[in-house]
Coordinates of C-alpha atoms in Angstrom, one line a residue:
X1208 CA 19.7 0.0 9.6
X1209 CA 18.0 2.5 12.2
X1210 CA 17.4 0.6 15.4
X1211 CA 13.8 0.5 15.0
X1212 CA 14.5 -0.9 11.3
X1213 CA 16.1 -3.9 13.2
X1214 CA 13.5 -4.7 15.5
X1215 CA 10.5 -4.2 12.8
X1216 CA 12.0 -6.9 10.6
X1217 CA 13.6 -9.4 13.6
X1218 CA 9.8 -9.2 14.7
X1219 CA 8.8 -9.8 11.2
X1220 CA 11.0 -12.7 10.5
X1221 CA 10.0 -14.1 14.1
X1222 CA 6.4 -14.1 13.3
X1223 CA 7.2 -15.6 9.7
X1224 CA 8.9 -18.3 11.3
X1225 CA 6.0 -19.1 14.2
X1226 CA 3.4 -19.5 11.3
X1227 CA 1.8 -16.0 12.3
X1228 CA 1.8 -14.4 8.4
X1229 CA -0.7 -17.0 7.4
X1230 CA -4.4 -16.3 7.3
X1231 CA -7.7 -18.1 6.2
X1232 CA -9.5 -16.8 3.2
X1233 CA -12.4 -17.5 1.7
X1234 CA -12.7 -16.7 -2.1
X1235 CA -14.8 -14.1 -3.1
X1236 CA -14.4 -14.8 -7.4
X1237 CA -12.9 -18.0 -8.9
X1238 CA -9.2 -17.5 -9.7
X1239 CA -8.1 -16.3 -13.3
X1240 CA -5.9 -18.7 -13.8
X1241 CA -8.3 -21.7 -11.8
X1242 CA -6.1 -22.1 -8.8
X1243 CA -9.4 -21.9 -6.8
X1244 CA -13.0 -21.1 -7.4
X1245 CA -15.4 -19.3 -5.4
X1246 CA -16.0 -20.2 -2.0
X1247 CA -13.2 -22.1 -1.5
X1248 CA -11.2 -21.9 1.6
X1249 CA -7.4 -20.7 1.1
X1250 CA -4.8 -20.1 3.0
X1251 CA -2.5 -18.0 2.1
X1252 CA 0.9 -15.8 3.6
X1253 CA 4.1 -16.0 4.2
X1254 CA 6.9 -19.0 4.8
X1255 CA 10.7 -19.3 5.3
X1256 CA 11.8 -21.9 3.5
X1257 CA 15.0 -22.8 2.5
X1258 CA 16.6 -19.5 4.5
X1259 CA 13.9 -17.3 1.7
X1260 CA 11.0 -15.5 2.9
X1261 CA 8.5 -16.9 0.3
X1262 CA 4.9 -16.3 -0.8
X1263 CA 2.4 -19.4 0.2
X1264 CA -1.3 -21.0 0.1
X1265 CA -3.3 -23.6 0.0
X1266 CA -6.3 -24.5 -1.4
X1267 CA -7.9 -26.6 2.1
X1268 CA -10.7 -27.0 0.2
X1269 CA -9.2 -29.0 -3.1
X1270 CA -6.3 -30.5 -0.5
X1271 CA -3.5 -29.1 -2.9
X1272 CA -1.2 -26.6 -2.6
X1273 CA -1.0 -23.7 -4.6
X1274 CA 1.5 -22.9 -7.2
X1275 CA 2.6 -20.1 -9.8
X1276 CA 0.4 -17.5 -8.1
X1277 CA 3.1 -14.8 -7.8
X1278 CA 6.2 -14.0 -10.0
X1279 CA 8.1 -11.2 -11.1
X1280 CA 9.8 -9.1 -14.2
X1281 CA 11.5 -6.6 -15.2
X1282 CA 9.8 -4.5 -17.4
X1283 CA 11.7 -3.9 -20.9
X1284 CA 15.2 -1.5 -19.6
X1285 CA 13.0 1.0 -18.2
X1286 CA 13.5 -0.2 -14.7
X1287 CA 10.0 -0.8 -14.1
X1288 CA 9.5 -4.1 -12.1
X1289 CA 5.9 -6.0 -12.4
X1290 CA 4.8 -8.6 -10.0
X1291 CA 2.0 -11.0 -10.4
X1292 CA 0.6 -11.9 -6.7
X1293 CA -2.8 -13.5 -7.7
X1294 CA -3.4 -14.1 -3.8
X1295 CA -4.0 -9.8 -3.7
X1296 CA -7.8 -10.9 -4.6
X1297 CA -8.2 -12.8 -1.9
X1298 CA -8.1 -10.2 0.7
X1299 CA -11.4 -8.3 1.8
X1300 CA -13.1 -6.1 -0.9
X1301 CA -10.9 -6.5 -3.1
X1302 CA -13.0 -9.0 -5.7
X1303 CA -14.8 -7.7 -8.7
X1304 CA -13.9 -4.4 -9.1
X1305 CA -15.0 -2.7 -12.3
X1306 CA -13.2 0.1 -14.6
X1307 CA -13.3 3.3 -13.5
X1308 CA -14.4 4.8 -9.9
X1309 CA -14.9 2.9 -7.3
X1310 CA -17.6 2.5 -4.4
X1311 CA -17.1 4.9 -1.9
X1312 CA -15.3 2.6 1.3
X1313 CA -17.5 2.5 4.4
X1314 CA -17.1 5.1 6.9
X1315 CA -19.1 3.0 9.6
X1316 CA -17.0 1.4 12.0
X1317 CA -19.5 -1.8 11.7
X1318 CA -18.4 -2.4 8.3
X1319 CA -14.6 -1.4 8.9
X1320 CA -12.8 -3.9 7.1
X1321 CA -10.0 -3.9 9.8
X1322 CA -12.6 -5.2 11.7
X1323 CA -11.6 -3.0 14.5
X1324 CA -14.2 -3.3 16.5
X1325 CA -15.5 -6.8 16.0
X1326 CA -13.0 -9.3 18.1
X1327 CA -15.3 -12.1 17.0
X1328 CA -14.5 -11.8 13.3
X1329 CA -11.0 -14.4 12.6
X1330 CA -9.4 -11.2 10.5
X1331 CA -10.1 -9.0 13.3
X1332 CA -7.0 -6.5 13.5
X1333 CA -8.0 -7.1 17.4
X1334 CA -6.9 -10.8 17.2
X1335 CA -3.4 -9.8 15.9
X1336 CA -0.3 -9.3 18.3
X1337 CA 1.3 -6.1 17.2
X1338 CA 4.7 -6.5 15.9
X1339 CA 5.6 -3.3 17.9
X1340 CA 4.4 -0.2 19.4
X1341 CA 6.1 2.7 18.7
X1342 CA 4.5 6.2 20.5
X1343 CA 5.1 9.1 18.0
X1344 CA 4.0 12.9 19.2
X1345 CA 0.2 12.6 19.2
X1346 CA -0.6 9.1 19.2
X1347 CA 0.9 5.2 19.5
X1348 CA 1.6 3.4 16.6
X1349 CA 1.2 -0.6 16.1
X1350 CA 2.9 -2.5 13.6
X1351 CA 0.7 -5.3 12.2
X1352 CA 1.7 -7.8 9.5
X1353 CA -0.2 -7.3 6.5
X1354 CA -2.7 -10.2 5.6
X1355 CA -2.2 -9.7 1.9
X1356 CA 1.4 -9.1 1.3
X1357 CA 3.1 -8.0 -1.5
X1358 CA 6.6 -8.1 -0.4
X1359 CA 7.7 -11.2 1.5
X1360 CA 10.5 -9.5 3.0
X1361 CA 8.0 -7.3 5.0
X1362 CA 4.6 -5.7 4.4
X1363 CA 3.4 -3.8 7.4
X1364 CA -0.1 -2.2 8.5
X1365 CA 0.9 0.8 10.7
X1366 CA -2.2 1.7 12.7
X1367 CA -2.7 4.8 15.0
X1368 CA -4.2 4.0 18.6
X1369 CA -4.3 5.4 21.9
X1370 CA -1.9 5.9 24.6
X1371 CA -3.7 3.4 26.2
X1372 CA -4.0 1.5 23.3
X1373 CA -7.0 1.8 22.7
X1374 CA -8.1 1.7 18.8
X1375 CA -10.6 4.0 17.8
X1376 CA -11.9 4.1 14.4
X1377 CA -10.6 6.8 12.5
X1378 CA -11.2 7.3 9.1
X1379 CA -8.5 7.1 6.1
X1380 CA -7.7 10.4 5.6
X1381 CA -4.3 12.5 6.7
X1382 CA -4.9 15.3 9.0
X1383 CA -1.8 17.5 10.9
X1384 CA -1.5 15.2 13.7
X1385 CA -1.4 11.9 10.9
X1386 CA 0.9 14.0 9.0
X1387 CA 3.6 14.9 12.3
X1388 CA 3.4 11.3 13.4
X1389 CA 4.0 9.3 9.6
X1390 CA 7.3 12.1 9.5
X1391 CA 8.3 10.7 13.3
X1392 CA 7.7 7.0 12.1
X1393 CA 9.5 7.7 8.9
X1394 CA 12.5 9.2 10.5
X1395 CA 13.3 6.5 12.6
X1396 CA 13.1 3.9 9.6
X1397 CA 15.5 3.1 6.8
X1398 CA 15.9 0.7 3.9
X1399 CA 11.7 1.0 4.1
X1400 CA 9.0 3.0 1.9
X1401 CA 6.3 4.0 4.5
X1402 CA 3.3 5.4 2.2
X1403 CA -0.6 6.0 2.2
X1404 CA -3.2 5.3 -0.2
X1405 CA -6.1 7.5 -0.1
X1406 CA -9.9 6.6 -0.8
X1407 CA -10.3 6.4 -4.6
X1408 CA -6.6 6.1 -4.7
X1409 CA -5.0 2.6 -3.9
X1410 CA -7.2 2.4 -0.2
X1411 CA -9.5 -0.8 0.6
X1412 CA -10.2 0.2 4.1
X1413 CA -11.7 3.4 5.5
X1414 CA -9.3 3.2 8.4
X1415 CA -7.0 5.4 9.3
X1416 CA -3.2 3.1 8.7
X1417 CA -0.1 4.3 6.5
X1418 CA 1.9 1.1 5.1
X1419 CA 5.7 0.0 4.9
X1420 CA 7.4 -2.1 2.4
X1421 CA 11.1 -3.3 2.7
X1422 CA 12.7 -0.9 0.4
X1423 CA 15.5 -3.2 -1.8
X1424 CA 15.5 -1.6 -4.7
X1425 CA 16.0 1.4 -6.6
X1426 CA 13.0 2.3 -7.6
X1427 CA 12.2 4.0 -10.9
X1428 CA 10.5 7.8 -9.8
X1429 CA 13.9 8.0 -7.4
X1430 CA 15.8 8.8 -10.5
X1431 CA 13.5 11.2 -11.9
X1432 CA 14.6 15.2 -11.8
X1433 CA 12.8 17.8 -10.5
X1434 CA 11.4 21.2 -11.9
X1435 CA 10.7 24.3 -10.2
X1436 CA 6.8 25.6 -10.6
X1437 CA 5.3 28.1 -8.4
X1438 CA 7.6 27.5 -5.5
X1439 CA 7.0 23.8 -5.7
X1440 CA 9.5 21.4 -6.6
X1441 CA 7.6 18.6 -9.2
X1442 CA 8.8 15.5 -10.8
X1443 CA 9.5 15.9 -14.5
X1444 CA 10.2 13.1 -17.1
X1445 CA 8.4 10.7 -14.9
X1446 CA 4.4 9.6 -16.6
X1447 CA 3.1 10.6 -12.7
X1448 CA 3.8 13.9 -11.8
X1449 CA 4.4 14.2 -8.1
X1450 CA 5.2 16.9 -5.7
X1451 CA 8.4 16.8 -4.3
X1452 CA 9.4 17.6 -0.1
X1453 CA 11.9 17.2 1.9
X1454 CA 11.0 15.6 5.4
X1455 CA 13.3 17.6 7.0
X1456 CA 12.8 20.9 6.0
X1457 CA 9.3 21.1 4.3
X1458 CA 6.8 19.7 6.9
X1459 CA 4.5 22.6 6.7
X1460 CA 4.6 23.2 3.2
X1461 CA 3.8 19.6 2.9
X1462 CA 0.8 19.8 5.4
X1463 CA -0.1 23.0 3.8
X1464 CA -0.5 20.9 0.3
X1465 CA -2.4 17.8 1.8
X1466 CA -4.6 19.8 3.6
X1467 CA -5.3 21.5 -0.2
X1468 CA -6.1 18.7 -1.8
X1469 CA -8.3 17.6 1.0
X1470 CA -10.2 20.6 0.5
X1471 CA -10.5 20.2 -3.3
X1472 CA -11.7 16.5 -3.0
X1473 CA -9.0 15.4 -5.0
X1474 CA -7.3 11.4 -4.1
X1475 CA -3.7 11.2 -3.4
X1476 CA -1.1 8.9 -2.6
X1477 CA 2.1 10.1 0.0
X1478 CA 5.4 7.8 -0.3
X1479 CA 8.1 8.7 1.6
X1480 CA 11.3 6.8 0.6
X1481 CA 14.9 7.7 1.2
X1482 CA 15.0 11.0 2.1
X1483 CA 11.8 12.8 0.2
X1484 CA 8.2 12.8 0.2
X1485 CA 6.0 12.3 -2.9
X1486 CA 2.3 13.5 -3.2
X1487 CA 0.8 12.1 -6.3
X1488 CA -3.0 13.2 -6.9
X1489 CA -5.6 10.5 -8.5
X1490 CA -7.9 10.7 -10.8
X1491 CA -10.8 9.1 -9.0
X1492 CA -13.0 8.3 -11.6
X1493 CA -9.7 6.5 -13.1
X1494 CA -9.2 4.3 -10.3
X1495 CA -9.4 0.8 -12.2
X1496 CA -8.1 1.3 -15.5
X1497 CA -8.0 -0.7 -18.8
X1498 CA -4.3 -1.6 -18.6
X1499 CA -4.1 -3.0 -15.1
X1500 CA -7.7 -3.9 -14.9
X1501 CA -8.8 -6.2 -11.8
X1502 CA -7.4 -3.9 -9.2
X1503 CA -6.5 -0.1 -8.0
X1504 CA -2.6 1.5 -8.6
X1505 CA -1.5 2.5 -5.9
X1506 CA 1.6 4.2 -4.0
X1507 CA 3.9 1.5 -4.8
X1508 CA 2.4 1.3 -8.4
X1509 CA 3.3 5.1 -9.0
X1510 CA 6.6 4.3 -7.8
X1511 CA 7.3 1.9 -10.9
X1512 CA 6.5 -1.1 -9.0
X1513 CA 3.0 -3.1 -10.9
X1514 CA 1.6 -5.5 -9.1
X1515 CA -1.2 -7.5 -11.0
X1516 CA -3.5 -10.2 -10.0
X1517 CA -4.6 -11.5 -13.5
X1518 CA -1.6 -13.4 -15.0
X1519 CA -2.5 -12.1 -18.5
X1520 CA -1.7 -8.8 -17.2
X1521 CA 1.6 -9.9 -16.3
X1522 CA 2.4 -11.2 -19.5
X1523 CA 1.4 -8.3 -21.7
X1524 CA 2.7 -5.4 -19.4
X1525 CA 5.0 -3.1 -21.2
X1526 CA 6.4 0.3 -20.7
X1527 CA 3.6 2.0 -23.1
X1528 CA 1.1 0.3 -20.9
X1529 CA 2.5 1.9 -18.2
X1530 CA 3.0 5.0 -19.2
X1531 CA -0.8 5.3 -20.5
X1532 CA -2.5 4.2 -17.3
X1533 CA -0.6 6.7 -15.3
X1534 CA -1.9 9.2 -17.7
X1535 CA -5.1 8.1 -16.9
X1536 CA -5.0 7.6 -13.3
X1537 CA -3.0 10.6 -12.2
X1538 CA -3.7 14.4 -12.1
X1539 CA -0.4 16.4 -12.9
X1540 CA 1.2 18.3 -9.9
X1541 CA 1.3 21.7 -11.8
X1542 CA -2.7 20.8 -12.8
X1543 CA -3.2 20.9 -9.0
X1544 CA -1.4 23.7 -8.1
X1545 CA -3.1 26.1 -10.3
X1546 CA -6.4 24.8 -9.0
X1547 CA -5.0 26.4 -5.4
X1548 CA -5.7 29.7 -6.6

């Protein structure tokens, strides 16, 4: 591990360990499988027990602890894994989200759902130690915990702020500076997937914040060749076709790309893991599809790692599933690329 690797998840398993990755939550929906129902008060995070980082909650207001929420598969031999982490509808604006496009996300920093500017509000980012603070070229990154995790070996918020640490509201969208300082972080990270989710593509708050994962397995688009088209390397035999970078030696042509897609309103999500960078552009009016219904795919869900909150979802997922609702949800590369002109 890099040295800031080591100090990210020491500082995660000390905050595990002090009862920090534990939040209230209200529910916003009654549970699918009637763990809770609507206004109940949960809590809900992260525990070590028994030497394992492990997934917890309780319903306070039924006095009983909660059970069978998360779990996970492999998916047939294709390498796809599928996790069902029912507590993911518990976080903020995440209930009731119907098929298809989604509301745009705020863009006033009064109805940030980071709360970044209300210290009052318990879920306040404001009310959170960072984990660390790491200054990249153009601005000071925080590490936050995530309040919804999916991994229980790390989940991170990584949220841009001043050099006086100050946190202005930005919104959720990757410009050059963004772009220099996520290829910094990464750099000095390993055994992690640091990735964004773009509005109408995996993003819940219209924030400016890129997210890490503990990366401890292979994953299944890692093993996918590449194609050359028009000077662009692309994923083939993989359902989402991605454009591939390397970190290294393509940071313009990979600005040069975003800033493209940007420009033709099209969604996208940016994973960098090992040692390349995928851009996979959305569908937005596919955001919530049939197959996964109840939540957006995002970064990690075009990686070949599902994560459902309905445990009939769980159940049913198989690889033609799969394979249908990323031909739903995501717009080719070579589609894109002749839309450049």
């Amino acid at each position: 591990m890099t040295a800031l690797t080591t100090r990210l998840y020491d500082a995660w398993r000390q905050a595990v360990v002090a009862g920090e990755v534990i939040n209230q939550f209200e529910a916003a929906q009654d549970d699918l499988s009637g763990q809770w129902v609507k206004g109940d008060r949960i809590t809900y995070g992260i525990k070590l027990i028994a030497g394992q980082f492990t997934h917890y909650a309780c319903n306070l207001t039924q006095n009983e602890d909660i059970e069978g929420a998360t779990e996970q598969k492999q998916v047939g031999d294709t390498g796809y894994l599928c996790r069902l982490n029912s507590y993911r509808a518990l976080r903020p604006g995440a209930s009731n989200r119907p098929l298809g496009r989604q509301q745009d996300l705020p863009a006033e920093a009064s109805l940030c759902r980071f709360r970044c500017q209300d210290n009052d509000h318990p879920l306040s980012l404001l009310h959170r130690e960072p984990l660390l603070t790491v200054p990249i070229t153009h601005f000071t990154w925080k590490a936050y915990y995530n309040i919804a995790p999916i991994e229980a070996s790390g989940h991170f918020l990584w949220i841009p702020t001043t050099a006086e640490g100050e946190m202005p509201h930005l919104l959720q969208q990757l410009t050059p500076a963004i772009i220099e300082d996520a290829l910094g972080l990464f750099a000095q990270l390993s055994d992690t997937i640091l990735f964004f989710n773009g509005p109408h593509a995996g993003a819940s708050v219209n924030h400016i914040h890129l997210q890490a994962v503990r990366h401890w397995r292979s994953l299944p688009i890692e093993s996918a060749p590449t194609l050359n088209y028009k000077g662009y390397q692309l994923l083939a035999n993989y359902p989402a076709q991605a454009a591939v970078f390397d970190p290294q030696q393509q940071r313009a042509e990979l600005t040069d790309y975003i800033l493209k897609l940007h420009q033709l309103a099209v969604p996208f999500n940016l994973v960098m893991l090992e040692n390349k960078v995928l851009v996979i552009a959305r569908e937005g009016d596919q955001a919530v599809v049939s197959e996964f219904p109840g939540d957006v795919l995002g970064s990690l869900e075009m990686c070949g790692a599902i994560t459902a909150v309905d445990r009939s979802v769980f159940d049913t997922v198989t690889p033609a599933r799969i394979k249908t609702a990323f031909q739903k949800t995501v717009v080719p590369a070579s589609e894109v690329i002749d839309r450049f002109g």
